Short mmCIF file of C-alpha atoms and ligand atoms in Angstrom, two decimals:
data_model
loop_
_atom_site.label_atom_id
_atom_site.label_comp_id
_atom_site.label_asym_id
_atom_site.label_seq_id
_atom_site.Cartn_x
_atom_site.Cartn_y
_atom_site.Cartn_z
CA MET A 22 18.03 -11.18 33.31
CA ARG A 23 17.95 -8.49 30.66
CA THR A 24 15.46 -5.64 30.73
CA ALA A 25 12.93 -4.93 28.00
CA ASP A 26 10.46 -2.05 27.86
CA LEU A 27 7.74 -4.28 26.51
CA LEU A 28 7.07 -8.02 26.43
CA LEU A 29 4.38 -9.65 24.31
CA LEU A 30 3.97 -13.17 25.66
CA GLY A 31 2.16 -16.42 24.99
CA ALA A 32 0.85 -15.66 21.50
CA ALA A 33 -0.72 -18.66 19.79
CA GLN A 34 1.47 -17.74 16.82
CA VAL A 35 4.10 -15.12 16.04
CA VAL A 36 4.27 -14.89 12.26
CA THR A 37 7.64 -13.31 11.57
CA CYS A 38 7.72 -13.24 7.74
CA ASP A 39 11.49 -13.35 8.27
CA GLY A 40 14.18 -15.34 6.49
CA GLY A 41 15.76 -15.11 3.09
CA ARG A 42 18.38 -12.64 2.01
CA ALA A 43 16.49 -10.48 -0.46
CA ALA A 44 14.10 -7.70 0.53
CA ALA A 45 11.10 -9.55 -0.93
CA LYS A 46 10.11 -13.23 -1.06
CA ARG A 47 9.86 -14.54 -4.62
CA GLY A 48 8.12 -17.54 -6.13
CA PRO A 49 5.95 -20.22 -4.51
CA ARG A 50 8.53 -21.68 -2.11
CA GLU A 51 9.63 -18.42 -0.51
CA MET A 52 6.15 -16.90 -0.50
CA ASN A 53 4.80 -19.90 1.42
CA ASP A 54 7.56 -19.71 4.03
CA LEU A 55 6.10 -17.55 6.83
CA ARG A 56 8.45 -18.57 9.70
CA VAL A 57 5.87 -19.06 12.45
CA ILE A 58 6.69 -19.45 16.15
CA GLU A 59 3.99 -21.28 18.14
CA ASP A 60 3.49 -20.03 21.73
CA GLY A 61 5.66 -17.11 20.73
CA ALA A 62 6.89 -13.96 22.43
CA ILE A 63 8.58 -10.69 21.53
CA ALA A 64 10.82 -8.48 23.66
CA VAL A 65 11.03 -4.79 22.73
CA ARG A 66 13.36 -2.05 23.90
CA ARG A 67 13.44 1.56 22.74
CA GLY A 68 10.97 0.75 19.99
CA LYS A 69 13.09 -2.04 18.50
CA ILE A 70 12.77 -5.80 18.68
CA LEU A 71 15.33 -7.24 21.07
CA ALA A 72 14.32 -10.85 20.61
CA VAL A 73 11.59 -13.02 19.18
CA GLY A 74 11.16 -16.68 20.07
CA PRO A 75 9.23 -19.24 22.11
CA THR A 76 7.65 -17.70 25.22
CA ASN A 77 9.67 -20.03 27.49
CA ASP A 78 12.96 -18.74 26.10
CA ILE A 79 11.95 -15.07 26.22
CA THR A 80 10.64 -15.19 29.81
CA ARG A 81 13.84 -16.91 30.91
CA THR A 82 15.99 -14.12 29.47
CA TYR A 83 13.98 -10.90 29.68
CA ARG A 84 12.25 -8.96 32.40
CA GLY A 85 9.68 -6.48 31.04
CA MET A 86 8.37 -3.17 32.35
CA GLN A 87 5.15 -3.66 30.39
CA ARG A 88 3.81 -7.16 29.74
CA PHE A 89 0.94 -8.20 27.51
CA TYR A 90 -0.40 -11.71 27.41
CA CYS A 91 -1.53 -12.65 23.93
CA ARG A 92 -3.08 -16.03 24.72
CA GLY A 93 -5.21 -17.26 21.82
CA ARG A 94 -4.02 -14.39 19.65
CA THR A 95 -1.74 -14.11 16.64
CA ILE A 96 1.01 -11.53 16.15
CA LEU A 97 1.98 -10.40 12.66
CA PRO A 98 4.17 -7.62 11.27
CA GLY A 99 2.20 -4.39 10.84
CA PHE A 100 0.57 -4.52 7.41
CA VAL A 101 1.92 -2.41 4.57
CA ASP A 102 -0.57 -1.01 2.06
CA ALA A 103 1.60 -0.62 -1.04
CA HIS A 104 -0.84 1.30 -3.27
CA THR A 105 -3.33 3.96 -2.16
CA HIS A 106 -4.79 7.24 -3.40
CA PRO A 107 -5.84 8.83 -0.08
CA VAL A 108 -5.77 12.52 -1.06
CA PHE A 109 -9.19 13.47 -2.38
CA ALA A 110 -11.83 15.98 -1.37
CA LYS A 111 -15.02 14.04 -2.02
CA MET A 112 -16.27 10.48 -2.11
CA ARG A 113 -17.89 9.36 -5.40
CA GLU A 114 -20.86 7.33 -4.19
CA ASP A 115 -23.08 8.73 -6.97
CA GLU A 116 -20.77 7.32 -9.62
CA PHE A 117 -20.85 3.98 -7.80
CA ALA A 118 -24.66 3.99 -7.88
CA ARG A 119 -24.62 4.85 -11.60
CA ARG A 120 -22.31 1.92 -12.26
CA THR A 121 -24.69 -0.44 -10.45
CA ARG A 122 -27.29 0.69 -13.02
CA GLY A 123 -25.06 -0.31 -15.91
CA GLU A 124 -22.84 2.69 -16.66
CA ASP A 125 -19.22 1.91 -17.41
CA TYR A 126 -16.20 3.14 -15.42
CA GLU A 127 -14.20 4.20 -18.46
CA ALA A 128 -17.22 5.82 -20.14
CA ILE A 129 -17.85 7.95 -17.03
CA LEU A 130 -14.18 8.96 -17.06
CA ALA A 131 -14.28 9.80 -20.79
CA ALA A 132 -17.37 11.96 -20.18
CA GLY A 133 -15.44 14.07 -17.66
CA GLY A 134 -16.46 12.26 -14.45
CA GLY A 135 -14.39 9.85 -12.37
CA ILE A 136 -10.83 11.05 -11.84
CA HIS A 137 -11.75 14.39 -13.51
CA ALA A 138 -14.53 14.95 -10.95
CA SER A 139 -12.05 14.22 -8.14
CA ALA A 140 -9.58 16.71 -9.65
CA GLU A 141 -12.17 19.44 -9.80
CA ALA A 142 -13.07 18.98 -6.13
CA LEU A 143 -9.46 18.72 -4.94
CA ARG A 144 -8.31 21.89 -6.68
CA GLU A 145 -10.90 23.86 -4.68
CA ALA A 146 -10.20 22.20 -1.33
CA PRO A 147 -8.04 23.98 1.26
CA GLN A 148 -4.89 22.13 2.27
CA SER A 149 -5.86 22.03 5.95
CA ALA A 150 -9.16 20.27 5.20
CA LEU A 151 -7.35 17.69 3.05
CA VAL A 152 -4.80 17.06 5.81
CA ALA A 153 -7.61 16.39 8.28
CA ASP A 154 -9.29 14.01 5.81
CA VAL A 155 -6.09 12.09 5.13
CA ARG A 156 -5.32 11.85 8.85
CA ALA A 157 -8.75 10.33 9.42
CA ARG A 158 -8.18 7.87 6.57
CA LEU A 159 -4.80 6.89 8.05
CA ASP A 160 -6.57 6.31 11.37
CA SER A 161 -9.00 3.96 9.71
CA MET A 162 -6.15 2.07 8.03
CA LEU A 163 -4.31 1.79 11.35
CA LEU A 164 -7.43 0.35 12.98
CA HIS A 165 -7.30 -2.33 10.28
CA GLY A 166 -3.68 -3.17 11.09
CA THR A 167 -1.81 -1.11 8.49
CA THR A 168 1.28 0.61 9.88
CA ALA A 169 2.83 1.86 6.62
CA VAL A 170 1.35 3.01 3.39
CA GLU A 171 2.32 4.13 -0.08
CA ALA A 172 0.26 7.22 -0.92
CA LYS A 173 -0.09 8.80 -4.32
CA SER A 174 -1.05 12.24 -5.52
CA GLY A 175 -2.96 12.28 -8.80
CA TYR A 176 -6.23 14.11 -8.17
CA GLY A 177 -4.68 17.54 -8.67
CA LEU A 178 -3.37 17.44 -12.24
CA THR A 179 -1.96 20.98 -12.03
CA PRO A 180 1.49 21.85 -10.68
CA GLU A 181 -0.03 23.62 -7.65
CA SER A 182 -2.56 20.99 -6.72
CA GLU A 183 -0.19 18.06 -7.24
CA VAL A 184 2.34 19.75 -4.95
CA LYS A 185 -0.50 20.47 -2.52
CA SER A 186 -1.51 16.78 -2.54
CA LEU A 187 2.02 15.56 -1.77
CA ARG A 188 2.37 18.12 1.02
CA VAL A 189 -0.93 16.92 2.43
CA ILE A 190 0.44 13.37 2.65
CA GLN A 191 3.65 14.66 4.21
CA LYS A 192 1.81 16.75 6.81
CA ALA A 193 -0.82 14.13 7.66
CA ALA A 194 1.86 11.45 8.16
CA ALA A 195 3.96 13.79 10.32
CA GLN A 196 0.96 14.04 12.67
CA HIS A 197 0.35 10.30 12.67
CA PRO A 198 2.09 7.09 13.80
CA MET A 199 1.92 5.59 10.32
CA THR A 200 4.75 5.86 7.79
CA ALA A 201 3.82 7.10 4.31
CA ALA A 202 5.96 6.66 1.18
CA ARG A 203 4.96 9.34 -1.34
CA THR A 204 4.40 8.81 -5.06
CA PHE A 205 3.93 11.53 -7.65
CA LEU A 206 1.04 10.57 -9.96
CA GLY A 207 0.61 13.79 -11.92
CA ALA A 208 0.24 11.44 -14.91
CA HIS A 209 -2.99 9.89 -13.61
CA VAL A 210 -5.01 11.12 -16.61
CA VAL A 211 -4.66 14.00 -19.05
CA PRO A 212 -6.70 16.78 -17.40
CA LYS A 213 -9.74 18.09 -19.26
CA GLU A 214 -8.16 21.43 -20.14
CA TYR A 215 -5.39 19.59 -22.07
CA HIS A 216 -7.59 17.16 -23.98
CA ARG A 217 -6.74 18.81 -27.27
CA ALA A 218 -3.12 19.33 -26.27
CA ARG A 219 -1.91 16.09 -24.66
CA ALA A 220 1.69 16.75 -25.61
CA ALA A 221 1.60 20.03 -23.73
CA TYR A 222 0.55 18.25 -20.53
CA VAL A 223 3.32 15.65 -20.94
CA LYS A 224 5.74 18.56 -21.42
CA LEU A 225 4.40 20.26 -18.29
CA LEU A 226 4.91 17.03 -16.32
CA ILE A 227 8.45 16.58 -17.59
CA GLU A 228 9.70 20.14 -17.56
CA GLN A 229 7.94 21.60 -14.55
CA MET A 230 6.11 19.21 -12.28
CA ILE A 231 8.69 16.41 -11.94
CA PRO A 232 11.64 18.78 -11.35
CA ARG A 233 9.63 20.72 -8.75
CA VAL A 234 8.48 17.60 -6.89
CA ALA A 235 12.03 16.25 -6.87
CA ARG A 236 13.60 19.55 -5.83
CA GLN A 237 11.24 19.87 -2.90
CA ARG A 238 11.75 16.20 -2.00
CA LEU A 239 8.02 15.61 -2.09
CA ALA A 240 8.09 12.08 -3.51
CA SER A 241 10.28 9.00 -3.84
CA PHE A 242 8.40 7.49 -6.78
CA CYS A 243 6.88 8.58 -10.07
CA ASP A 244 3.84 6.68 -11.35
CA VAL A 245 1.90 6.77 -14.64
CA PHE A 246 -1.53 5.31 -15.42
CA VAL A 247 -0.89 3.48 -18.71
CA GLU A 248 -4.28 2.83 -20.27
CA LYS A 249 -6.33 3.77 -23.30
CA SER A 250 -8.20 6.33 -21.19
CA ALA A 251 -4.98 7.74 -19.69
CA PHE A 252 -1.40 7.62 -21.09
CA SER A 253 0.18 5.62 -23.91
CA VAL A 254 3.28 3.51 -23.40
CA LYS A 255 5.28 6.06 -25.38
CA GLU A 256 4.11 8.99 -23.22
CA ALA A 257 4.65 6.99 -20.04
CA ARG A 258 8.19 6.06 -21.09
CA GLU A 259 9.09 9.73 -21.51
CA ILE A 260 7.51 10.72 -18.20
CA LEU A 261 9.06 7.88 -16.20
CA ARG A 262 12.48 8.47 -17.75
CA ALA A 263 12.26 12.12 -16.72
CA GLY A 264 11.31 10.97 -13.22
CA LYS A 265 14.36 8.69 -13.14
CA ARG A 266 16.65 11.55 -14.17
CA HIS A 267 15.36 13.42 -11.13
CA GLY A 268 15.81 10.48 -8.77
CA LEU A 269 12.20 9.30 -8.70
CA ARG A 270 11.92 5.52 -9.08
CA PRO A 271 9.29 4.36 -11.57
CA LYS A 272 6.03 2.67 -10.67
CA VAL A 273 3.38 1.88 -13.28
CA HIS A 274 -0.42 1.51 -13.21
CA ALA A 275 -0.47 -1.16 -15.91
CA ASP A 276 -2.95 -3.28 -17.85
CA GLN A 277 -5.95 -2.59 -15.61
CA PHE A 278 -8.61 -3.03 -18.32
CA ARG A 279 -6.56 -4.33 -21.27
CA ASP A 280 -2.99 -5.41 -21.95
CA SER A 281 -1.54 -2.14 -23.24
CA GLY A 282 2.09 -3.06 -22.71
CA GLY A 283 2.34 -1.33 -19.33
CA ALA A 284 3.90 -4.33 -17.60
CA LYS A 285 6.56 -4.66 -20.29
CA LEU A 286 7.35 -0.97 -19.92
CA ALA A 287 7.76 -1.44 -16.16
CA ALA A 288 10.22 -4.27 -16.85
CA GLU A 289 12.09 -2.24 -19.47
CA LEU A 290 12.54 0.71 -17.10
CA GLY A 291 13.41 -1.39 -14.04
CA ALA A 292 10.41 -0.09 -12.11
CA ILE A 293 10.29 -0.92 -8.41
CA SER A 294 6.72 -2.18 -8.87
CA VAL A 295 3.92 -2.56 -11.37
CA GLU A 296 0.37 -2.22 -10.19
CA HIS A 297 -2.98 -3.79 -11.18
CA VAL A 298 -1.66 -6.06 -14.02
CA ASP A 299 -5.20 -7.45 -14.31
CA ALA A 300 -4.97 -8.06 -18.05
CA THR A 301 -1.22 -8.70 -18.41
CA GLY A 302 -0.48 -11.62 -20.73
CA ARG A 303 2.16 -14.36 -20.49
CA SER A 304 4.97 -12.41 -22.12
CA GLY A 305 4.39 -9.44 -19.80
CA ILE A 306 4.49 -11.78 -16.80
CA ARG A 307 7.76 -13.31 -17.98
CA ALA A 308 9.26 -9.85 -18.46
CA LEU A 309 8.30 -8.82 -14.90
CA ALA A 310 9.81 -11.96 -13.38
CA LYS A 311 13.03 -11.51 -15.33
CA ALA A 312 13.38 -7.83 -14.36
CA GLY A 313 12.48 -8.45 -10.68
CA VAL A 314 9.65 -5.92 -10.73
CA ILE A 315 7.18 -6.44 -7.87
CA PRO A 316 3.60 -6.85 -9.10
CA VAL A 317 1.19 -5.12 -6.69
CA LEU A 318 -2.18 -6.77 -7.21
CA LEU A 319 -5.36 -4.90 -6.32
CA PRO A 320 -8.20 -7.44 -6.18
CA ALA A 321 -10.62 -5.08 -4.41
CA ALA A 322 -10.42 -2.68 -7.37
CA ALA A 323 -10.84 -5.55 -9.86
CA LEU A 324 -13.91 -6.76 -7.95
CA PHE A 325 -15.39 -3.30 -7.48
CA THR A 326 -15.11 -2.48 -11.19
CA GLY A 327 -17.01 -5.61 -12.18
CA LEU A 328 -14.29 -8.21 -12.42
CA THR A 329 -13.94 -7.91 -16.19
CA HIS A 330 -10.33 -8.95 -15.62
CA LYS A 331 -8.37 -10.19 -12.66
CA PRO A 332 -4.64 -10.58 -12.21
CA ASN A 333 -3.14 -13.99 -12.83
CA ALA A 334 -1.56 -14.27 -9.39
CA ARG A 335 -0.72 -17.94 -9.85
CA ALA A 336 1.17 -17.36 -13.09
CA LEU A 337 3.02 -14.40 -11.56
CA ILE A 338 4.08 -16.41 -8.50
CA GLU A 339 4.97 -19.53 -10.51
CA ALA A 340 7.07 -17.34 -12.82
CA GLY A 341 9.13 -16.34 -9.77
CA CYS A 342 7.74 -12.89 -9.00
CA ALA A 343 7.52 -11.43 -5.48
CA VAL A 344 3.82 -10.62 -5.49
CA ALA A 345 2.35 -7.93 -3.21
CA LEU A 346 -1.29 -7.06 -2.54
CA ALA A 347 -2.72 -3.61 -1.78
CA THR A 348 -6.13 -2.00 -1.29
CA ASP A 349 -5.80 0.69 -4.02
CA PHE A 350 -7.85 2.78 -1.58
CA ASN A 351 -9.49 5.56 -3.66
CA PRO A 352 -12.96 7.07 -4.13
CA GLY A 353 -13.56 5.53 -7.58
CA THR A 354 -12.50 1.93 -7.85
CA ALA A 355 -11.67 0.81 -4.29
CA PRO A 356 -13.26 2.75 -1.43
CA SER A 357 -12.02 0.34 1.27
CA GLU A 358 -9.02 0.71 3.52
CA ASN A 359 -9.34 -2.86 4.80
CA LEU A 360 -6.15 -4.64 3.75
CA ALA A 361 -7.22 -7.89 5.43
CA LEU A 362 -10.23 -7.92 3.10
CA THR A 363 -7.82 -7.51 0.20
CA ALA A 364 -5.86 -10.49 1.53
CA SER A 365 -9.06 -12.47 1.69
CA LEU A 366 -9.82 -11.59 -1.94
CA GLY A 367 -6.28 -12.65 -2.79
CA CYS A 368 -7.28 -16.17 -1.69
CA SER A 369 -10.85 -16.32 -2.96
CA LEU A 370 -10.50 -14.44 -6.26
CA LEU A 371 -6.86 -14.91 -7.16
CA GLY A 372 -6.17 -18.42 -5.86
CA MET A 373 -3.37 -17.42 -3.49
CA THR A 374 -2.67 -19.38 -0.30
CA PRO A 375 -3.09 -17.84 3.20
CA GLU A 376 0.71 -17.86 3.51
CA GLU A 377 1.18 -16.07 0.19
CA VAL A 378 -1.35 -13.34 0.95
CA ILE A 379 0.29 -12.64 4.30
CA ILE A 380 3.72 -12.25 2.68
CA ALA A 381 1.99 -10.09 0.04
CA ILE A 382 0.67 -7.55 2.58
CA THR A 383 3.80 -7.46 4.75
CA ARG A 384 7.26 -8.33 3.50
CA ASN A 385 6.64 -7.96 -0.25
CA ALA A 386 4.44 -4.88 0.16
CA ALA A 387 7.21 -3.19 2.15
CA ALA A 388 9.72 -3.96 -0.62
CA ALA A 389 7.29 -2.61 -3.25
CA CYS A 390 7.47 0.83 -1.67
CA GLY A 391 11.05 0.87 -0.45
CA LEU A 392 10.12 0.45 3.22
CA GLN A 393 11.73 -2.96 3.78
CA GLU A 394 14.24 -1.73 6.38
CA ASN A 395 11.61 -0.84 8.96
CA HIS A 396 8.49 -2.71 7.90
CA GLY A 397 7.15 -6.06 6.83
CA ARG A 398 8.86 -8.53 9.18
CA ILE A 399 9.39 -9.31 12.83
CA ALA A 400 13.10 -9.70 13.43
CA LYS A 401 15.76 -8.75 15.93
CA GLY A 402 16.93 -5.15 15.53
CA ARG A 403 13.93 -4.07 13.45
CA PRO A 404 11.34 -1.57 14.69
CA ALA A 405 8.47 -3.13 16.64
CA ASN A 406 5.67 -2.50 14.14
CA LEU A 407 3.22 -5.21 15.11
CA VAL A 408 -0.41 -6.26 14.83
CA VAL A 409 -2.06 -8.50 17.41
CA LEU A 410 -5.07 -10.30 15.92
CA ASP A 411 -7.94 -11.69 17.87
CA ALA A 412 -7.49 -15.04 16.16
CA PRO A 413 -5.76 -18.30 17.09
CA SER A 414 -3.91 -18.62 13.77
CA TYR A 415 -2.89 -16.53 10.77
CA THR A 416 -5.31 -18.41 8.51
CA PHE A 417 -8.13 -16.50 10.19
CA LEU A 418 -6.89 -13.27 8.57
CA PRO A 419 -7.99 -14.17 5.03
CA TYR A 420 -10.66 -16.60 6.25
CA ARG A 421 -12.76 -14.10 8.26
CA MET A 422 -13.53 -12.13 5.09
CA GLY A 423 -14.03 -8.43 5.83
CA THR A 424 -14.18 -8.81 9.63
CA ASN A 425 -11.71 -6.62 11.46
CA LEU A 426 -9.77 -8.95 13.78
CA VAL A 427 -7.27 -6.30 14.90
CA HIS A 428 -6.95 -6.21 18.68
CA GLN A 429 -3.77 -4.18 19.19
CA VAL A 430 -1.32 -2.33 16.98
CA PHE A 431 2.18 -1.24 18.01
CA VAL A 432 4.24 1.29 16.08
CA ASN A 433 7.89 1.55 17.12
CA GLY A 434 6.93 -0.36 20.26
CA ARG A 435 4.23 2.12 21.22
CA LYS A 436 0.65 0.94 21.50
CA VAL A 437 -1.50 2.91 19.05
CA VAL A 438 -4.55 0.64 18.87
CA LYS A 439 -6.00 -0.94 21.97
CA GLN A 440 -8.93 -3.36 21.88
CA GLY A 441 -9.67 -2.23 18.37
CA ARG A 442 -9.65 1.51 19.24
CA ARG A 443 -7.14 4.26 18.62
CA VAL A 444 -4.96 5.22 21.57
CA ARG A 445 -4.43 8.99 21.48
CA GLN A 446 -1.21 10.46 22.76
CA ALA A 447 -1.14 13.66 24.78
CA ALA A 448 0.93 15.58 22.27
CA PRO A 449 1.76 14.97 18.62
CA ARG A 450 5.25 13.68 17.92
O1 NIG B 1578 -5.88 2.64 -9.30
N1 NIG B 1578 -6.47 3.27 -12.30
C1 NIG B 1578 -6.35 4.42 -12.02
N2 NIG B 1578 -6.45 4.96 -10.83
C2 NIG B 1578 -7.19 4.48 -9.73
C3 NIG B 1578 -8.64 4.86 -9.79
C4 NIG B 1578 -8.85 6.28 -9.65
C5 NIG B 1578 -10.26 6.74 -9.58
O2 NIG B 1578 -11.19 6.19 -10.20
O3 NIG B 1578 -10.43 7.73 -8.89
C6 NIG B 1578 -6.99 2.99 -9.59
O4 NIG B 1578 -7.91 2.19 -9.76
FE1 FE B 1579 -4.41 3.01 -8.25
#
């Protein structure tokens, strides 16, 4: 008998999301291949997965210090939320109410609200208060089964407050079990004070902000919101190229409200991912598939902004893309940290299968933010980042729309959510 620290036994299903050589699963065949073990078990030692297989095989080989019986439950890889904006000082419920009365998202933004209102509030907010807010938001994500997240700045829009935002993510994650990949989104919109001098803000981004963020190792990725109300393709190209020169991989907020060529730019620059793509046309989709850029679809944001457009998930998958799904958690267009709800919308709004949405919030989401080594699949030698759902099969995850089925969450083999509640450790790591 071999000794494990932890044994999870008798799960109705262990959904490994394993298999295949590439980091992400592409196209319909791979994205529907979940690799499920019925009556499955997992052995963990020193935070890593020693073995995964049928319960009979695991109990024959391993003796465990800690044993959990998962009868009637389903184990999945910890979810990865590949696109979030968690650093903000205030919610924007008033703007939401105004939109229910007919005001338009882009018109509010153009009038100095929306992202501009968030920037005003964030600039004033002390770093310590923002860290506490982000930690609480990470807690809420963890309770919904998310164990890794991509987190963007973008509500600062000055060198100081963008740096502050990235430090906030760094500090909050250091005090939390979740992993956070950081993205510099200084090019979220042109801040109000530069409205008559757009070129000067682009210059500030390229000559000061990007070099500073890179020098201080505050981000791995550089993102630009390419949209009529934000940056043009030409401006974005310059900004993302500058990011690349400084070692920041490109990501693009593309074609959210209209096809402005953002997806094609992502393909041209070899971006790691392209996000939203609600209005991307056929040629943009072909370009993404050819360049191997991961489309990160955000159906909660599309729904919350009135569903004027929605991403063509079927065409993206059929074209051979490795599609991911994310919440887009932010105070304007997607105030929900529930990634299972996003998965549900992936099925009901975007026509994806339960298998595809699960790959899209685990394996492919991890690849979209460079976290594929430690997240997104259950496999021997990988860290034990796991979610135990109170459900007899994985189909329940998208099916039980909006209901939190998370029973337990393990991060590096340590239990951090127990019976749907956070387990607090004595001392921070
Ligand atoms: O991804 N599209 C741009 N950025 C965010 C929304 C930001 C906001 O409204 O605060 C998004 O939807
Ligand atoms: Fe976004």
